[in-house]
XYZ file of C-alpha atoms in Angstrom:
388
model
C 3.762 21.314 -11.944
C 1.443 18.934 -10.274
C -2.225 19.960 -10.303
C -4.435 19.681 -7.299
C -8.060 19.050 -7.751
C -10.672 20.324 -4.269
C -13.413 18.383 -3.485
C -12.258 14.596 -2.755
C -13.073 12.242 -0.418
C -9.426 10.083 -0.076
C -9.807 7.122 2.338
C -5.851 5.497 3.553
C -6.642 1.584 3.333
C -3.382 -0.233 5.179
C -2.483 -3.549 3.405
C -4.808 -6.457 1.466
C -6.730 -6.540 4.771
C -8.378 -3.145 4.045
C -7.791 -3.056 0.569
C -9.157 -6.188 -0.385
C -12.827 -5.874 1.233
C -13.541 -2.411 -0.216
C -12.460 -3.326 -3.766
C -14.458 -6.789 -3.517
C -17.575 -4.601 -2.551
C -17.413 -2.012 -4.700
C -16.145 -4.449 -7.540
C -19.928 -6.224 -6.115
C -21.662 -2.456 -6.319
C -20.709 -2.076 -9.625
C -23.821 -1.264 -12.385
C -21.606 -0.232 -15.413
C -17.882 -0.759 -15.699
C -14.504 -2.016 -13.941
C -11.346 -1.597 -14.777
C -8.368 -3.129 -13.095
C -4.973 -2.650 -13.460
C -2.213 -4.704 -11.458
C 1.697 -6.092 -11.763
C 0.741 -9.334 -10.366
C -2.502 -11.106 -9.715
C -1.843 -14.087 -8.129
C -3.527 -17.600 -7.945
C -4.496 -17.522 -4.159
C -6.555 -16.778 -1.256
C -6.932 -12.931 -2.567
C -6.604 -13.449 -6.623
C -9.647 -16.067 -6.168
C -11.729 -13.629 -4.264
C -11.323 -10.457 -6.754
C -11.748 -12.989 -9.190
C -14.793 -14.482 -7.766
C -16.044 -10.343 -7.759
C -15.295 -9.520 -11.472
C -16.997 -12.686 -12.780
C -19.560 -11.752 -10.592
C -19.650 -8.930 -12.185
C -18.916 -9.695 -15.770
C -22.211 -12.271 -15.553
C -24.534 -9.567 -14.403
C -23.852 -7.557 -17.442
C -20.991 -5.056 -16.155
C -18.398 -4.047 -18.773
C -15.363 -5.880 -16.494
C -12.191 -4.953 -17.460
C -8.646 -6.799 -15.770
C -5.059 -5.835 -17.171
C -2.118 -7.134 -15.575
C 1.801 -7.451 -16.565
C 3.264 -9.727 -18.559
C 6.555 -10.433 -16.413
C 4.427 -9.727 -12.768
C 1.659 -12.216 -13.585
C 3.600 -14.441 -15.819
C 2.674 -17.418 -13.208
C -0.812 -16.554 -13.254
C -2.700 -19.933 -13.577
C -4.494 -20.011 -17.195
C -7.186 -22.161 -15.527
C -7.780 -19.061 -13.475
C -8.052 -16.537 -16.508
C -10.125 -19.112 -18.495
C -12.976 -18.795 -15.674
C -12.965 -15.257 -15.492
C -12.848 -15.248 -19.526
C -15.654 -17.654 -19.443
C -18.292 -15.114 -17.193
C -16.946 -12.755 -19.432
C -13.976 -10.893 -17.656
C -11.975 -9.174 -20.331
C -8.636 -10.010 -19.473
C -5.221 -8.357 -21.318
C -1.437 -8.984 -20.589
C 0.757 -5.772 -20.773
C 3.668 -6.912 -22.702
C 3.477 -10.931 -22.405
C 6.511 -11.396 -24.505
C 9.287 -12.011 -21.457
C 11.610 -14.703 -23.203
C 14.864 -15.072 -21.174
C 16.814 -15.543 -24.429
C 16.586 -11.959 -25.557
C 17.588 -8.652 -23.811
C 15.881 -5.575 -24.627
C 15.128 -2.652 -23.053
C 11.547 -2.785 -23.420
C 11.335 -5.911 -21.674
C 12.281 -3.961 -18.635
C 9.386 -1.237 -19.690
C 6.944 -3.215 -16.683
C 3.331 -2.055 -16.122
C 3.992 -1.598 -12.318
C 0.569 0.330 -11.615
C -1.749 -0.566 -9.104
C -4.939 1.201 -10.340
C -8.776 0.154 -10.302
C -11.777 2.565 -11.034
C -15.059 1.174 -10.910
C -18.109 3.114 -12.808
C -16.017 6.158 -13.055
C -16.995 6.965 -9.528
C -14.601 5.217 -7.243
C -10.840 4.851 -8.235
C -8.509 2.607 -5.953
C -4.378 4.183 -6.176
C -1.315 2.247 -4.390
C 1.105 -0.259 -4.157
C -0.777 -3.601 -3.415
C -0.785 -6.102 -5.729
C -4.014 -8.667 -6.079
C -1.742 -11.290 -3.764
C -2.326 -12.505 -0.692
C -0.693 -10.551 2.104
C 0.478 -13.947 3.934
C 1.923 -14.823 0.689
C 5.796 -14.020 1.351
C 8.335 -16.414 0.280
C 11.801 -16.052 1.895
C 10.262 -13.341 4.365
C 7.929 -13.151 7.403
C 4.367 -12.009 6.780
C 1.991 -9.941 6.279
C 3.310 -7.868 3.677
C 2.861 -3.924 4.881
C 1.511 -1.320 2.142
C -1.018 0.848 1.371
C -3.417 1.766 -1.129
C -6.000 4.873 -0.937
C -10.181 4.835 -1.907
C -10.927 7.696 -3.664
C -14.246 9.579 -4.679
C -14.809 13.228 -6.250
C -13.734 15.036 -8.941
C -10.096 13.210 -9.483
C -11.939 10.421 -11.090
C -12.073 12.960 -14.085
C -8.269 12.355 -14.107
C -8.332 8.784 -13.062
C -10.956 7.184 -15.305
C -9.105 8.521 -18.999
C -5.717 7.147 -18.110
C -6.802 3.697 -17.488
C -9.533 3.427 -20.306
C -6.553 4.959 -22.241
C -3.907 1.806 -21.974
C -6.426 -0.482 -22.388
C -7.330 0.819 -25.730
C -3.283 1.148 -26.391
C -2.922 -2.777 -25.188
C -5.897 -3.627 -27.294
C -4.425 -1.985 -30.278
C -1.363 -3.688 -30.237
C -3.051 -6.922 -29.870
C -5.268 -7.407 -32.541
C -8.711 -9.881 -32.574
C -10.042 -8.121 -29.603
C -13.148 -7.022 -28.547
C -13.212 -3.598 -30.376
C -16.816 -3.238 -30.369
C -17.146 -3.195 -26.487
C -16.783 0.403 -25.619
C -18.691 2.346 -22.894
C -19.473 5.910 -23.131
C -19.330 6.418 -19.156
C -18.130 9.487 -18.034
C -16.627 10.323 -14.842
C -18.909 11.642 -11.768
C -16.959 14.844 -11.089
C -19.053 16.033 -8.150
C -17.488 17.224 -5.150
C -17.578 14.449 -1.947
C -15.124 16.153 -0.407
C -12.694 18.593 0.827
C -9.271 17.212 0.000
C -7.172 18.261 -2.691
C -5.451 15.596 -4.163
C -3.569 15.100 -7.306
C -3.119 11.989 -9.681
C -0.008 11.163 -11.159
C 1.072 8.780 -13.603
C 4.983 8.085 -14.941
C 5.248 6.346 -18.646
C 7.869 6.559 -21.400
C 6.423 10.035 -23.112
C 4.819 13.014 -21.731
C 5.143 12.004 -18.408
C 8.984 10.830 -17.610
C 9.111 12.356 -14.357
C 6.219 13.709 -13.116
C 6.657 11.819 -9.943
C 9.688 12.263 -9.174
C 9.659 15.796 -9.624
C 6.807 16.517 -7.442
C 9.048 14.492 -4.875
C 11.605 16.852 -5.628
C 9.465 19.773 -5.393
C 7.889 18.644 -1.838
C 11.294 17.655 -0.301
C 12.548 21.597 -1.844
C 9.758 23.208 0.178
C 10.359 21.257 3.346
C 10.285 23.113 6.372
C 10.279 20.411 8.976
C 10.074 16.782 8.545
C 10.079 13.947 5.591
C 9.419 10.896 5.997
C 9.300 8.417 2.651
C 8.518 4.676 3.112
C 9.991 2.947 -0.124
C 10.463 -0.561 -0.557
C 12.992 -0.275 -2.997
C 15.212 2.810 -2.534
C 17.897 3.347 -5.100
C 17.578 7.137 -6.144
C 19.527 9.293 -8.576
C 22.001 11.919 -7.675
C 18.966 14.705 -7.911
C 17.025 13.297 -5.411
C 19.746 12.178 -2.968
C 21.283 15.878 -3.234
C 17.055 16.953 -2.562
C 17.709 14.828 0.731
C 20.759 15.865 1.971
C 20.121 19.933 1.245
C 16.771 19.167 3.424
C 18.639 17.693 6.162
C 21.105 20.231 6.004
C 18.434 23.133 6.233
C 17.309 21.792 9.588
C 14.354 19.558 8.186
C 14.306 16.131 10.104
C 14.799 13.361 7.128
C 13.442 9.861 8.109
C 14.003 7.120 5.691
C 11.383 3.342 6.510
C 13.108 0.844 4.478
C 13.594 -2.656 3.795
C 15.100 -4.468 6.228
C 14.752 -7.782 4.536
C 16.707 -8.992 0.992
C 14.409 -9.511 -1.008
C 16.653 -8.788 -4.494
C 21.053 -9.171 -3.216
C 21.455 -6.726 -5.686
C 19.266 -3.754 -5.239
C 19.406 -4.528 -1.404
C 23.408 -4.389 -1.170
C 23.643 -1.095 -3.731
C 21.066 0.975 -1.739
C 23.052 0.232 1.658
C 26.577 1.779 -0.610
C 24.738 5.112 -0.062
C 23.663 4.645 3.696
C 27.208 6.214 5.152
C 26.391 9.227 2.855
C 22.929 9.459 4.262
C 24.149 9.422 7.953
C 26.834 11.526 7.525
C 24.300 14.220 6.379
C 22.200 13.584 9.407
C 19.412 11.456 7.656
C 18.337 8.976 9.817
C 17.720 5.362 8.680
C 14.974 3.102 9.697
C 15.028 -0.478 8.505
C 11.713 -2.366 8.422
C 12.339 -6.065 9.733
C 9.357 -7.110 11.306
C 7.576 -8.148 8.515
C 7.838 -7.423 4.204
C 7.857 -3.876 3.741
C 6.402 -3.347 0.347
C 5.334 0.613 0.606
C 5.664 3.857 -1.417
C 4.491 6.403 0.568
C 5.676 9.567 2.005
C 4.626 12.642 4.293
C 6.204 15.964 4.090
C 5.582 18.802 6.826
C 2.794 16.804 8.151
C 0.445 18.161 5.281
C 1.436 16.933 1.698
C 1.724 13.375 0.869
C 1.713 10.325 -1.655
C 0.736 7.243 -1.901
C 1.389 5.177 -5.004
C 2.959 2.330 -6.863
C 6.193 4.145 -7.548
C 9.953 2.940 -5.579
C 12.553 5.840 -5.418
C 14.659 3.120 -7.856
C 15.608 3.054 -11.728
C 13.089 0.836 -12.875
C 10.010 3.111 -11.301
C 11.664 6.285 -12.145
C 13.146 5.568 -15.496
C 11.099 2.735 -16.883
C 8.079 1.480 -15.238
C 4.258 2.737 -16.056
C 3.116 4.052 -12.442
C 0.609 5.927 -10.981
C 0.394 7.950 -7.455
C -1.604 9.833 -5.797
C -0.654 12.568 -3.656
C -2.701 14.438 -0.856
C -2.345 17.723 0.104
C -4.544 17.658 3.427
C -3.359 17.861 6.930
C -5.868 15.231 8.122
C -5.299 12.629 5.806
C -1.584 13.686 6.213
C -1.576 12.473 10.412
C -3.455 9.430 9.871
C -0.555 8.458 7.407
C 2.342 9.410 9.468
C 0.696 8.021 12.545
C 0.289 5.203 10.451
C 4.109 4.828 9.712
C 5.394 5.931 13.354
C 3.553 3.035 14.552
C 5.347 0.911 11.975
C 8.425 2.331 12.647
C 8.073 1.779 16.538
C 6.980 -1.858 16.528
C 8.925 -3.424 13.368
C 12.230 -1.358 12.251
C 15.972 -0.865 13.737
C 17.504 2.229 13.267
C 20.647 2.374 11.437
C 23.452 4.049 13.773
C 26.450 6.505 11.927
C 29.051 4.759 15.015
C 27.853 1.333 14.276
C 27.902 1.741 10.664
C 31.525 3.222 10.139
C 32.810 -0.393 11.760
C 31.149 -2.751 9.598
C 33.506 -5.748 8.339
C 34.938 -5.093 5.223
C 33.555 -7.818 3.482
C 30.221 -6.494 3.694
C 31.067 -2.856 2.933
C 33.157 -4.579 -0.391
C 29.682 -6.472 -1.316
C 27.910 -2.896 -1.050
C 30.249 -1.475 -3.032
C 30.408 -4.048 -5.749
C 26.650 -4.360 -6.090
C 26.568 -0.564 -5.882
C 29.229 -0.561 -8.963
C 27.503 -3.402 -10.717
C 23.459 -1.605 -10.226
C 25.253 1.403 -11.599
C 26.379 -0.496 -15.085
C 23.255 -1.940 -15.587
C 21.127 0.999 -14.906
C 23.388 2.623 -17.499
C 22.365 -0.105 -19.822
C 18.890 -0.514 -19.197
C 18.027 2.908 -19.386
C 18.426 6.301 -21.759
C 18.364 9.756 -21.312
C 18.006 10.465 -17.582
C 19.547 7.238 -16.679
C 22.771 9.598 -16.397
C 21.616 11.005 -12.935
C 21.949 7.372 -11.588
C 25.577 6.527 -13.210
């Protein structure tokens, strides 16, 4: 069940060109603590400015925190970390042990969050990474996502997780800093009116939390979805969720990537297109630029915005953390938001022009589709059933 906490003030911020600026300045506000949490922080234009911000920070006393993954930042330049460690950035690598020459499931267990909170008064939830936006190899720029500002009484959710997997990181890496510890508490006051809840996926008490209040949304649909993922590979359960909504009457619009990015993932989720279209789902691939969301809006009220793909490795595997909105307000400035997208940078995908594709292409769908299946199987325990 998710729980909705009153009283926030949630703020959409579209891409590194909004996101960027507010975290710099309120990483620059900061009197107390920061804590950053991010798959890849990157050696450029953007990793040098938030960098630039948390030594500034660290060298005016502020406790500055920066965790990022082991496989997403395992190009991150060590000159780069040994300035920020120098001001006195803490700096931790989720899982850095990544050697090719092994194959384990945990090395597939990726901290995928995007999370930042800054003195427990001001939490930043989404899907952008700390890399530039221009910063798209093999694909035309900027990369689109978004990423939310948020002040009230969900920091009281917020601030515990990611003072939580710090301490867990720390733990399992001994020598660190133990006695740096901050009593802060979060500001709970109301700033406010939207209810909002925060949402986190990991590998024990929360399996599926997202994807179940997914489920639960796309259930209670009445009369439009729209989901923005990236990556789009779901499970039996939620495709069923889909294809029951469309049935019902409920307009289902799926943004997508238009782009390959991975062969793999890219050919298996196009296997279940025909399915999709043949239930009435329409299909929007994104092609103007990299399409790197997670986002949806349901019945123009509730909504989510997070670091989470409808694929195995976010639903199965991945730490991840959303945020989802249930305000009407905040709910049109998303969709508008997307429809715009949608408008000036996707193609729709056709049922008549689909059913005549060559069938060499529809035999690479099917193979990767087959092949994503096997290794899902593999990678994964448990639920991993659902996408087999």
């Amino acid at each position: 069940m998710t729980e909705f906490v009153d009283g926030n003030r949630i703020t959409l911020l579209t891409s590194g060109a909004e996101y960027f600026p507010a975290l710099e300045a309120e990483c620059d506000a900061a009197r107390h603590e920061i804590h950053i949490e991010t798959y890849i922080f990157e050696d450029d234009v953007a990793g040098r400015r938030i960098a630039a911000a948390l030594k500034r920070a660290a060298q005016r006393g502020v406790m500055t925190h920066l965790l990022v993954d082991g496989y997403g930042s395992k190009k991150l330049n060590p000159g780069l970390v040994a300035e920020m460690q120098s001001a006195g950035v803490r700096f931790l690598v989720y899982r850095p042990d990544i050697s090719p020459w092994t194959f384990q499931r945990q090395r597939l267990r990726r901290m995928h969050r995007k999370l930042a909170v800054i003195d427990a008064r001001i939490a930043f939830v989404g899907g952008i990474n700390i890399i530039d936006d221009m910063h798209t190899p093999g694909h035309t720029p900027p990369r689109f996502d978004y990423a939310v500002r948020i002040e009230g009484p969900l920091l009281k959710n917020i601030h515990p997780v990611v003072k939580k997997l710090w301490a867990l990181v720390e733990f399992t890496q001994f020598g660190r800093d133990w006695h740096h510890r901050t009593s802060l508490q979060a500001d709970g006051k109301p700033r406010g009116n939207q209810r909002a809840a925060f949402l986190v996926r990991d590998n024990l008490r929360h399996r599926s939390d997202i994807e179940e209040a997914y489920l639960a949304a796309i259930a209670g649909a009445r009369s439009e979805i729209l989901i923005a993922s990236s990556y789009f590979f779901p499970g039996l359960s939620f495709r069923r969720a889909l294809m029951e909504a469309a049935a019902r009457g409920v307009r289902v619009m799926l943004l997508l990537q238009g782009k390959v990015e991975y062969v793999l993932l890219h050919y298996a989720s196009r296997a279940l297109y025909g399915a999709f279209l043949d239930a009435g789902i329409e299909i929007h691939e994104y092609r103007k630029s990299f399409l790197h969301a997670k986002v949806a809006v349901i019945d123009r009220r509730w909504a989510t915005v997070g670091s989470s793909n409808i694929d195995p490795l976010s639903l199965l595997l991945a730490r991840e953390a959303n945020v989802v909105i249930d305000d009407r307000e905040f709910a049109a400035v998303l969709r508008h938001s997307l429809a715009v997208a949608m408008e000036a940078g996707a193609h729709q995908v056709r049922r008549e022009g689909w059913k005549d594709q060559p069938l060499s292409e529809r035999s690479a769908m099917w193979l990767c589709y087959g092949l994503a299946r096997v290794l899902t199987g593999i990678s994964a325990y448990g639920r991993a059933r659902e996408f087999t």
